[in-house]
Coordinates of C-alpha atoms in Angstrom, one line a residue:
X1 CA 28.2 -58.1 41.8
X2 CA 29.5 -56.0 38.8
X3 CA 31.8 -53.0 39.3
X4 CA 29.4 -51.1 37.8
X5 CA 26.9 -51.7 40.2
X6 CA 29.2 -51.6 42.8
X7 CA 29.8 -47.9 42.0
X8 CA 26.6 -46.8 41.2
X9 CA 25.4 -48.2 45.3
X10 CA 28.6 -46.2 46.2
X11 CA 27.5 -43.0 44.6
X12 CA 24.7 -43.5 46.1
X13 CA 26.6 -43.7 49.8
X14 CA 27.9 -40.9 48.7
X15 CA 25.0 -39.1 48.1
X16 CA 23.3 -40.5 51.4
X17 CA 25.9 -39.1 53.7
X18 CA 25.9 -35.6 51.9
X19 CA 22.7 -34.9 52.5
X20 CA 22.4 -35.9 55.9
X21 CA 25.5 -34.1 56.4
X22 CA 25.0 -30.9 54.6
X23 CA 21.3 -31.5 55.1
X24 CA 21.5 -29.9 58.7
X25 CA 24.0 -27.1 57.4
X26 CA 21.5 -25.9 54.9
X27 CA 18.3 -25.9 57.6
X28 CA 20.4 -24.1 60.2
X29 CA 21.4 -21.7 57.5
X30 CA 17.6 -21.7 56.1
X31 CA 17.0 -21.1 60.0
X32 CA 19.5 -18.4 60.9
X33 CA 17.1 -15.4 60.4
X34 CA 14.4 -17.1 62.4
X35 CA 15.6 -18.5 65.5
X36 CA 18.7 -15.7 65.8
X37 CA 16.9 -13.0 67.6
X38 CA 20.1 -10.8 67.6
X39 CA 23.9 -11.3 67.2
X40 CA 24.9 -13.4 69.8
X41 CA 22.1 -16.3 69.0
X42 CA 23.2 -16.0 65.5
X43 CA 26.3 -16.8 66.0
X44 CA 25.5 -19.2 68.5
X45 CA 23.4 -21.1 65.4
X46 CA 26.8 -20.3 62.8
X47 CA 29.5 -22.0 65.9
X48 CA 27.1 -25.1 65.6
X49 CA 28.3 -25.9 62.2
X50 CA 30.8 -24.1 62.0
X51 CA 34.1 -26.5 62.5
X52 CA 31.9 -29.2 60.2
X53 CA 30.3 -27.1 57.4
X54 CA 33.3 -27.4 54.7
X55 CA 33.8 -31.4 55.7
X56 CA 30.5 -31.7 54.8
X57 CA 30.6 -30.9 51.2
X58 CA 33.4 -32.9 50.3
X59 CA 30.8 -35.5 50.4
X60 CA 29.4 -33.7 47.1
X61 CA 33.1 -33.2 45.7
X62 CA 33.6 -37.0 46.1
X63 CA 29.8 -38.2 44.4
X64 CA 30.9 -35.6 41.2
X65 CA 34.4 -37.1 40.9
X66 CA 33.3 -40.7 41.3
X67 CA 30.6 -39.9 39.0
X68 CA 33.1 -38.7 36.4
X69 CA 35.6 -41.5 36.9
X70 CA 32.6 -44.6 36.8
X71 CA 30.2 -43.3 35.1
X72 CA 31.6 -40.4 32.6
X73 CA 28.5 -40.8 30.1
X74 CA 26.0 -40.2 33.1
X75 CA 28.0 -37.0 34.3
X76 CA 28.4 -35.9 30.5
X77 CA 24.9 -35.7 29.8
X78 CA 23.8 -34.3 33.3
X79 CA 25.8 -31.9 34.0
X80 CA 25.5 -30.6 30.5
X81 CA 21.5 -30.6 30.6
X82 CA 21.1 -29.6 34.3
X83 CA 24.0 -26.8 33.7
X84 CA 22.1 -23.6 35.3
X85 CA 20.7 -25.7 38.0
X86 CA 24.0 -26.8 38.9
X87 CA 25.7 -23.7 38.4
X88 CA 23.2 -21.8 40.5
X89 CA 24.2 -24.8 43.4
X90 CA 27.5 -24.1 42.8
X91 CA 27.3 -20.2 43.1
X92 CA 24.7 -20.4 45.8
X93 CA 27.7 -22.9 47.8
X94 CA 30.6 -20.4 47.3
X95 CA 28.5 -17.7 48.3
X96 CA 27.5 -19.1 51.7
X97 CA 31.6 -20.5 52.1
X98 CA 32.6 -17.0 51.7
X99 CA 30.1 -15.5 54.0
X100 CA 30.8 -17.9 56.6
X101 CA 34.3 -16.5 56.9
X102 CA 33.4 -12.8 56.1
X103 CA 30.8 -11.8 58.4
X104 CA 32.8 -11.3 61.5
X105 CA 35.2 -9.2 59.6
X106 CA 33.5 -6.2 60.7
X107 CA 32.3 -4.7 63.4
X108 CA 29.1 -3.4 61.5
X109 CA 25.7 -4.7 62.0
X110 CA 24.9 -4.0 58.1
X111 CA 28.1 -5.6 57.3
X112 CA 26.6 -9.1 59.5
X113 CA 23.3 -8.6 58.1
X114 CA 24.5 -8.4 54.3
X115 CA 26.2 -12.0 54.7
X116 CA 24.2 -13.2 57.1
X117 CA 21.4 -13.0 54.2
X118 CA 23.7 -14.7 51.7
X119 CA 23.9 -17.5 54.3
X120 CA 20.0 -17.6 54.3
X121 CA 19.9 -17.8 50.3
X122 CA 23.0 -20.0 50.0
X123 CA 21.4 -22.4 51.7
X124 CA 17.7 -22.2 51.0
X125 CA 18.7 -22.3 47.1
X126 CA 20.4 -25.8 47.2
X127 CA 18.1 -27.2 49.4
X128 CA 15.7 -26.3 46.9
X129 CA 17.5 -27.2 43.6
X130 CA 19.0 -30.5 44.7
X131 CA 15.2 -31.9 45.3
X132 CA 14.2 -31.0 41.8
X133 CA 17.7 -32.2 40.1
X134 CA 16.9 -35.6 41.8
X135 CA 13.4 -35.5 41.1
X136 CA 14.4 -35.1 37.3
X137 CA 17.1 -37.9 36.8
X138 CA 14.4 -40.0 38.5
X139 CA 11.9 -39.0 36.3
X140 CA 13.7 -39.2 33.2
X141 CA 14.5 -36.6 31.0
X142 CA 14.7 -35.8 27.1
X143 CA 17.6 -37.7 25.8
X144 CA 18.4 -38.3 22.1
X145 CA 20.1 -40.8 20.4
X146 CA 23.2 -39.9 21.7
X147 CA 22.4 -39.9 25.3
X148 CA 22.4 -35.9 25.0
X149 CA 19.9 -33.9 26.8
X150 CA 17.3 -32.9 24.6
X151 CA 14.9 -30.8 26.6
X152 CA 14.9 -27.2 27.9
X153 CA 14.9 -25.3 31.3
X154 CA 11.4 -25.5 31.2
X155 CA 11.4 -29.5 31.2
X156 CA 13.1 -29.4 34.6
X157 CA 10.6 -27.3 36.1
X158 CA 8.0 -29.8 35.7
X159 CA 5.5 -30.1 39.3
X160 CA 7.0 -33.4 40.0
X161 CA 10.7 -31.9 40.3
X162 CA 9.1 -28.8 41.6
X163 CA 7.8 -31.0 44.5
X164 CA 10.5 -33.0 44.9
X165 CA 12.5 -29.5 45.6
X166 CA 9.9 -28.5 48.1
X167 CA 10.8 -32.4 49.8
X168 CA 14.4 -31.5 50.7
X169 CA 14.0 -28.3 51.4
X170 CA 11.6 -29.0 54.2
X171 CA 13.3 -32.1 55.2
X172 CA 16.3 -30.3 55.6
X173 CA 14.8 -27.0 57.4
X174 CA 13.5 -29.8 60.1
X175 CA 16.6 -32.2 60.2
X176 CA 18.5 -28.6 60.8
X177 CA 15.9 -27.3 63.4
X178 CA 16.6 -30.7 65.0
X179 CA 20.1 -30.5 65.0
X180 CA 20.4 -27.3 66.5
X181 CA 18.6 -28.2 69.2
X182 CA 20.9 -31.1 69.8
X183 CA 23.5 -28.7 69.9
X184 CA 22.5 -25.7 72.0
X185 CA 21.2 -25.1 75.4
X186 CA 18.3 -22.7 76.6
X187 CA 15.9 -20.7 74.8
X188 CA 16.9 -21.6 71.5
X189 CA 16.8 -25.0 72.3
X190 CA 13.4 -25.4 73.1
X191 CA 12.3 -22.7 69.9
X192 CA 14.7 -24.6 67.3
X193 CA 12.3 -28.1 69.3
X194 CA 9.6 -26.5 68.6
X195 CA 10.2 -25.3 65.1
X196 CA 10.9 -29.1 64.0
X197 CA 7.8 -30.3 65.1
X198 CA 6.0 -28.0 62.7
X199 CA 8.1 -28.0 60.1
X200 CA 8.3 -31.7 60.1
X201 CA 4.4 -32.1 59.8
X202 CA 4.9 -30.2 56.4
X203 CA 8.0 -32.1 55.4
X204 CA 6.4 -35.4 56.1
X205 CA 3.3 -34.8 54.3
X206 CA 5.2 -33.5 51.3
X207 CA 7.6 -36.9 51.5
X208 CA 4.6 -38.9 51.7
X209 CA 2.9 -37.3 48.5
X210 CA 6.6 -37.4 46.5
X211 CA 7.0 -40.8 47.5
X212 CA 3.9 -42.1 46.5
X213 CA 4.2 -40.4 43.1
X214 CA 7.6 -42.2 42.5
X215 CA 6.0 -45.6 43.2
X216 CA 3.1 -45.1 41.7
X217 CA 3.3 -42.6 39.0
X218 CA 7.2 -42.7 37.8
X219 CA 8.8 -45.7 38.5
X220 CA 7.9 -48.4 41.5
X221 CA 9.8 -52.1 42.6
X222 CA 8.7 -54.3 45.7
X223 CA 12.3 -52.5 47.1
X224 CA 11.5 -49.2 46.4
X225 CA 8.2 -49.3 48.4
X226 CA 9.4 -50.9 51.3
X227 CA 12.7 -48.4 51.4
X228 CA 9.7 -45.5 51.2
X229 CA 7.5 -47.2 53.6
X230 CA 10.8 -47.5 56.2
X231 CA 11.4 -43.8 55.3
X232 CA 8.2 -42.7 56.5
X233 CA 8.2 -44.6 59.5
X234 CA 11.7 -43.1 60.6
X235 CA 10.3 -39.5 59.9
X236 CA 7.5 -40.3 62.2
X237 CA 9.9 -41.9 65.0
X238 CA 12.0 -39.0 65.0
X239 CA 9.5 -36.0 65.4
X240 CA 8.1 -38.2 68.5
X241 CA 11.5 -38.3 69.8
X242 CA 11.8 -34.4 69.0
X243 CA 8.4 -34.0 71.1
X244 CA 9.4 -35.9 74.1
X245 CA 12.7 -34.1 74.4
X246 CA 15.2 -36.6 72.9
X247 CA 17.1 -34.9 70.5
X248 CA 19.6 -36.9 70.1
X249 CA 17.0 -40.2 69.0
X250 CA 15.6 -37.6 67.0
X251 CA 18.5 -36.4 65.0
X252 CA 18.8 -40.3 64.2
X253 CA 15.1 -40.3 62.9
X254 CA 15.5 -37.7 60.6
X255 CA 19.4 -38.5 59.2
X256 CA 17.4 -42.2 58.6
X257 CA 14.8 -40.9 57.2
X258 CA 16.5 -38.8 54.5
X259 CA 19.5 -41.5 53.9
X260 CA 15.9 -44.3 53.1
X261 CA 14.5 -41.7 50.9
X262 CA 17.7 -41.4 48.8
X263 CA 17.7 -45.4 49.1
X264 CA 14.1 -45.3 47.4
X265 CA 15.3 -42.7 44.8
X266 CA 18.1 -45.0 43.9
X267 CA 16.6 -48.7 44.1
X268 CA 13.5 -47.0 41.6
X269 CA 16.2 -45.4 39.6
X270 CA 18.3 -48.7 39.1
X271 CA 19.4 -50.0 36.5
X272 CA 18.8 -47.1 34.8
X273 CA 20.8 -43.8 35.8
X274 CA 19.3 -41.6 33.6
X275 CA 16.4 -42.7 32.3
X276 CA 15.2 -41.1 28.9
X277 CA 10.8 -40.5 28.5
X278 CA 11.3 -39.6 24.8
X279 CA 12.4 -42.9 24.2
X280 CA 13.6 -46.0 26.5
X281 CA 16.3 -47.0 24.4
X282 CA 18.0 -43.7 24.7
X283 CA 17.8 -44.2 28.2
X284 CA 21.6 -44.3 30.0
X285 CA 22.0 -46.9 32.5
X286 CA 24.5 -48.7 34.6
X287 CA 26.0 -50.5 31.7
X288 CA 26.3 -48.3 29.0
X289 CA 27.2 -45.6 31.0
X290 CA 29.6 -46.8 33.1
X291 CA 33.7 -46.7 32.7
X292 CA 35.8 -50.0 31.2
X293 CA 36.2 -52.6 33.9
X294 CA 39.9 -51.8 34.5
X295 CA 39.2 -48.3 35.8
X296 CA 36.6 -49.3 38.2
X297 CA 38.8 -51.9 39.4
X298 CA 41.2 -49.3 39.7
X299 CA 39.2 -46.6 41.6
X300 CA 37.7 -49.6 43.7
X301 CA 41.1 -50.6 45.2
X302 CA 41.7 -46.1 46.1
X303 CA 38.3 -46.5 47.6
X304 CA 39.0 -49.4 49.3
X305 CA 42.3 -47.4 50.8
X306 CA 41.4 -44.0 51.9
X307 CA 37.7 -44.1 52.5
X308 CA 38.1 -45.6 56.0
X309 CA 40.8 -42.7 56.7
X310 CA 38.2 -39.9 55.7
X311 CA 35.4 -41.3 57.8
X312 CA 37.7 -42.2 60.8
X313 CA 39.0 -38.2 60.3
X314 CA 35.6 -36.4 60.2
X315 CA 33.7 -38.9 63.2
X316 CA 36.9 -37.3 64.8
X317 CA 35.9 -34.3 64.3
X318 CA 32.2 -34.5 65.0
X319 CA 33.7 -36.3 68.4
X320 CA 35.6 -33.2 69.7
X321 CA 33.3 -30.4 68.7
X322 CA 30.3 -32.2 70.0
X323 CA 29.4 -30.5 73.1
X324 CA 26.7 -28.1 73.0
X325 CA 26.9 -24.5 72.8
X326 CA 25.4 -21.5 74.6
X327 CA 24.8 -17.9 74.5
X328 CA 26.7 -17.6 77.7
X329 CA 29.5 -18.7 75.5
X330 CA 29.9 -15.8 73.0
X331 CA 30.8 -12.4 73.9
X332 CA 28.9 -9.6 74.5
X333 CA 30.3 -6.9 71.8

C-alpha cells in the first residue's frame, strides 16, 4: 500500500473516532435544555462529559494537522473554500469550551442560563455544519485549474449537504441521548432511553435517504454499499438494544453505526479527496494532493510512536470516570 493511501485511511480513523467521540458531546449538549429539568439534572448531564469533552476534540486537532502535513493541497483548497463554515465550527467549539468552565462561576440562575444556551448552540451548530462540510467534499465542489475553490457560499448549501447536516445532527442528538443514559441513573435515565428511540427513528430514516443518494446519485462502489448497508444494520441493532434496556450494547450500535457511515463517505470518496463537478481533471485526489514520500514516511514513523500512548491515555480515562452518575450526587444549592 502507498503512503498516500496509508494516510488518507488514517485521516479517516481519525475522523471516525472524532465523531463518535465528540458525537455524544454534541447530543448531550443539543440535549441539555431538554432533559435538564432544573440545575441539578443539568449538571448531572454537563458531569457526564465533563472529564472527556476536551480529549475528545483533539481527535479534530489531530485529522487538521495530519491533513496539513499528508495532504497540504487537500487542506489548501478546503479550508480556503469552506472558510465561514469552518470558522463558524471553530467559534461555535470555543464558545461551548468556555462555557463549560464558566457557568458555575456564579451563583446566578441568568448567569447558568446565558452559557448553558451557548452550550446548546455550540453544539447543535457543529453537528449541523460538519454533515454538510462532509456532504460537500463528497459531492464535489467547484475547483479550477488550480485546484482552487471556485464556487460560492451558496454552492455549499446545496439539499444534498443540507441533508447530510440534518444526518449528523440527528445521529449525534440520539448517540448522545444514548450515552447519557449509559451514564446516569433514575429519571433521566429512562427520559434520555426514551428520547433515543424517537430520535433515532428520524436519524435512521434521514441516514437511509443520505446514504442511498451517495450510492446512487453522487458516487457508489460494491464497498461503499455494503459499508452503508452494515451501517444501517448497526443503527437498527442499537435502538433495539436501547428499547430492551441495554445501554451499553446500544452505545456500541450507534458509535458503529456512525464510524461505517464515515467508512462509506470515505471508500465512495476514494481515490479522489476532493473531487471537482466543474471538471474531473481538476479534481484533487490522493496522488496529486498528497506530501513527497519522505514526509509521509516521516510522519508515519511519529504515528507509529505516540498514537498507541494517546489511545492507551484517554481509554484510561474513560476507565476511571466510567461509573454512572446521579442527582443524588450534586448538591442541593
Amino acid at each position: 500500500m502507498e503512503l498516500s493511501t496509508l494516510w488518507f485511511l488514517l485521516i479517516a480513523v481519525l475522523f471516525t473516532g472524532y465523531f463518535i467521540l465528540e458525537g455524544f458531546d454534541f447530543g448531550v449538549g443539543i440535549l441539555l435544555p431538554v432533559l435538564g429539568r432544573d440545575e441539578r439534572e443539568r449538571r448531572v448531564l454537563i458531569n457526564t462529559i465533563g472529564p472527556v469533552w476536551d480529549g475528545n476534540e483533539v481527535w479534530v486537532l489531530t485529522a487538521g494537522g495530519a491533513m496539513f502535513a499528508a495532504f497540504p493541497a487537500w487542506y489548501a483548497t478546503l479550508f480556503s473554500g469552506f472558510y465561514l463554515p469552518l470558522l463558524l465550527i471553530l467559534v461555535a467549539l470555543i464558545l461551548r469550551g468556555v462555557a463549560f468552565e464558566y457557568r458555575g462561576k456564579r451563583p446566578e440562575p441568568r448567569w447558568k442560563a446565558r452559557w448553558d444556551a451557548a452550550i446548546f448552540a455550540g453544539s447543535l451548530l457543529p453537528a449541523l455544519l460538519w454533515g454538510v462540510a462532509f456532504g460537500n467534499i463528497v459531492r464535489g465542489v467547484r475547483l479550477d485549474a488550480d485546484h482552487e475553490y471556485a464556487g460560492t457560499l451558496w454552492h455549499l448549501l446545496n439539499p444534498y449537504a443540507l441533508l447530510g447536516g440534518l444526518v449528523t445532527l440527528t445521529l449525534f442528538t440520539t448517540h448522545g441521548a444514548v450515552f447519557l443514559a449509559l451514564k446516569t441513573t433514575g429519571d433521566i435515565r429512562a427520559r434520555a432511553n426514551a428520547l433515543a428511540a424517537r430520535a433515532g427513528l428520524v436519524a435512521a430514516a434521514l441516514a437511509v435517504a443520505f446514504l442511498a443518494w451517495t450510492l446512487l446519485g453522487v458516487r457508489g462502489g460494491a464497498a461503499a454499499a455494503v459499508l452503508a448497508v452494515l451501517a444501517a444494520a448497526a443503527l437498527v441493532a442499537g435502538l433495539a438494544a436501547n428499547r430492551a434496556g441495554r445501554e451499553g450494547w446500544a452505545f456500541v450500535g450507534t458509535a458503529a453505526a456512525i464510524a461505517l457511515s464515515v467508512a462509506t463517505l470515505f471508500s465512495a470518496l476514494y481515490p479522489n479527496v476532493l473531487p471537482s463537478i466543474s471538471d474531473s481533471a481538476n479534481s484533487l485526489t490522493v496522488d496529486n494532493a498528497s506530501s513527497t514520500p519522505y514526509t509521509l514516511k516521516i510522519m508515519t514513523w511519529v504515528a507509529l510512536v505516540f498514537t498507541p500512548v494517546v489511545l492507551l491515555y484517554q481509554g484510561w480515562t474513560y476507565w476511571v470516570f466510567r461509573r454512572r452518575v446521579d442527582v443524588r450526587d450534586i448538591p442541593d444549592t
